[in-house]
Amino acid sequence: MNNLVSNLNYFRSLLNPTTKIMVMVKAFSYGLGTYEVARLLEENNVDYLGVANIFEGIELRKAGINLPIMVMKPEVDSFNLMVDYKLTPAIFSLHALKVLLKKVDKVPFAISLKIDTGMHRLGFNDNEIIELMEILKKNPNLKIESVFSHLAATDDSAHDDFTNQQINVFKQIANIISNEFDYHIDKHILNSNGIIRFNNAQFDMVRLGIGLYGVSSDEDTQQKLLSASTLKSKIAQIKYISRGETIGYSRKGIATENLKIAIIPIGYADGLSRKLGNGNWQMIVNGEKSSIIGDVCMDMVMIDVTNIDCKEGDEAYVFSDKNPITKMAKCIGTIPYEILTSYSPRVKRIFCY
Ligand SMILES: *Cc1c(COP(=O)(O)O)cnc(C)c1O
């Protein structure tokens, strides 16, 4: 938890004093645990929380979180719940806006507008802005809290021209919208990598995600962040396997010499990818690297501890500072985001200060 605060403060140090921070706590706070992280962020005075769906937002409200919460992909069928739980929907289409208007009737309600500037995921297209404005002008009970967009490729300098173009398109559309209203509307477009690489496009707020959780694709930044999670298990049993015998399903693990193996009670149902099996990943046991041997099972996995001094009950680190998720992601052809969010709720989260 202290490392999360340290990472938050590092990103704060990159921002102008007036720039607000929304922290993304979608997907169980990138796998770490929604409520505990949200409460920590509330205590540390972030301005906003961001979630993906309404139910993530409702969970936070039920847990007593009072910060403003933006819902990135609100389900139109559940707009009445947004009103009940004071969640701010990111309105992304004329259809969604019309459904919302029916649900809120004439009651004052805050919304955010999501503009598509090139990502081509949810968001208003530029040719819809005129109709959008006409509807909003007729319904002053809807207060536009912010206008925002999402950048598609902030981590890749090969696409910097495209990113700058997205920022310029956003600036134009956001100005058109905010000039129509006599109150202030926040503008925001930067994610974690955007804060690092497009720092002069902060507008009024930024949306911090993966960086808070200790991961950056920018090497200098990665040096400054503290890792916010380790995953560990304990050796359930140790076995001695004679040369020529096999280990696990489909007999994929083959003892080419006499082996000492440890059975670790974590498997693919916990989120440990099967792609890590058969020597593709190493856990750390008593400071030593220990390769996975054979296939990862649903609830268990076997590791080679032949040359490691260890006993049943000793800890095995699936990932940690010494075998980080950035490396794990590369190893199985994915990104750290997917690694973090893949660990199932069955894996107990423990929060340390
Ligand atoms: C998840 C998300 C972010 C945060 O992205 P990171 O790359 O994790 O910083 C920002 N904005 C939106 C709309 C998101 O969905």
mmCIF file of C-alpha atoms and ligand atoms in Angstrom, residues 11 22-26 30 50-52 70 72 114 121 148-151 154 188-195 206-213 215 337, ligand 1:
data_model
loop_
_atom_site.group_PDB
_atom_site.id
_atom_site.type_symbol
_atom_site.label_atom_id
_atom_site.label_comp_id
_atom_site.label_asym_id
_atom_site.label_seq_id
_atom_site.Cartn_x
_atom_site.Cartn_y
_atom_site.Cartn_z
ATOM 1 C CA PHE A 11 3.019 10.787 -10.948
ATOM 2 C CA MET A 22 -8.506 10.323 -11.703
ATOM 3 C CA VAL A 23 -7.212 6.882 -10.772
ATOM 4 C CA MET A 24 -8.509 3.894 -12.662
ATOM 5 C CA VAL A 25 -9.655 1.172 -10.262
ATOM 6 C CA LYS A 26 -11.474 -0.908 -12.860
ATOM 7 C CA TYR A 30 -5.972 -3.950 -11.934
ATOM 8 C CA GLY A 50 -12.650 5.446 -12.771
ATOM 9 C CA VAL A 51 -14.319 2.064 -13.196
ATOM 10 C CA ALA A 52 -15.416 0.132 -16.254
ATOM 11 C CA MET A 70 -16.817 7.761 -13.482
ATOM 12 C CA MET A 72 -16.375 4.219 -18.576
ATOM 13 C CA LYS A 114 -16.458 10.569 -24.348
ATOM 14 C CA ARG A 121 -13.703 2.254 -29.503
ATOM 15 C CA PHE A 148 -12.574 13.338 -22.491
ATOM 16 C CA SER A 149 -10.950 11.049 -25.013
ATOM 17 C CA HIS A 150 -8.563 8.106 -24.907
ATOM 18 C CA LEU A 151 -5.185 7.832 -26.639
ATOM 19 C CA THR A 154 1.012 6.582 -25.900
ATOM 20 C CA HIS A 188 -8.821 15.081 -20.007
ATOM 21 C CA ILE A 189 -7.049 12.667 -22.338
ATOM 22 C CA LEU A 190 -3.838 11.317 -20.721
ATOM 23 C CA ASN A 191 -3.346 7.786 -19.358
ATOM 24 C CA SER A 192 -0.193 6.728 -17.440
ATOM 25 C CA ASN A 193 2.093 6.645 -20.442
ATOM 26 C CA GLY A 194 0.507 9.847 -21.689
ATOM 27 C CA ILE A 195 1.475 11.600 -18.444
ATOM 28 C CA VAL A 206 -5.260 12.925 -16.093
ATOM 29 C CA ARG A 207 -6.342 9.308 -15.761
ATOM 30 C CA LEU A 208 -3.685 7.246 -13.982
ATOM 31 C CA GLY A 209 -3.840 3.466 -14.310
ATOM 32 C CA ILE A 210 -1.021 0.940 -14.686
ATOM 33 C CA GLY A 211 1.635 3.368 -13.409
ATOM 34 C CA LEU A 212 0.016 3.487 -9.976
ATOM 35 C CA TYR A 213 0.339 -0.275 -9.814
ATOM 36 C CA VAL A 215 4.441 -0.827 -14.106
ATOM 37 C CA TYR A 337 -2.187 -5.426 -17.672
HETATM 38 C C1 LIG B 1 -7.880 2.031 -18.244
HETATM 39 C C2 LIG B 1 -7.999 3.406 -18.732
HETATM 40 C C3 LIG B 1 -7.019 4.367 -18.449
HETATM 41 C C4 LIG B 1 -5.726 4.047 -17.749
HETATM 42 O O1 LIG B 1 -4.807 3.507 -18.658
HETATM 43 P P1 LIG B 1 -3.329 3.092 -18.210
HETATM 44 O O2 LIG B 1 -2.667 2.742 -19.468
HETATM 45 O O3 LIG B 1 -3.489 1.931 -17.301
HETATM 46 O O4 LIG B 1 -2.764 4.269 -17.518
HETATM 47 C C5 LIG B 1 -7.252 5.664 -18.858
HETATM 48 N N1 LIG B 1 -8.382 5.999 -19.519
HETATM 49 C C6 LIG B 1 -9.328 5.092 -19.825
HETATM 50 C C7 LIG B 1 -10.538 5.522 -20.568
HETATM 51 C C8 LIG B 1 -9.175 3.770 -19.451
HETATM 52 O O5 LIG B 1 -10.116 2.871 -19.757
#
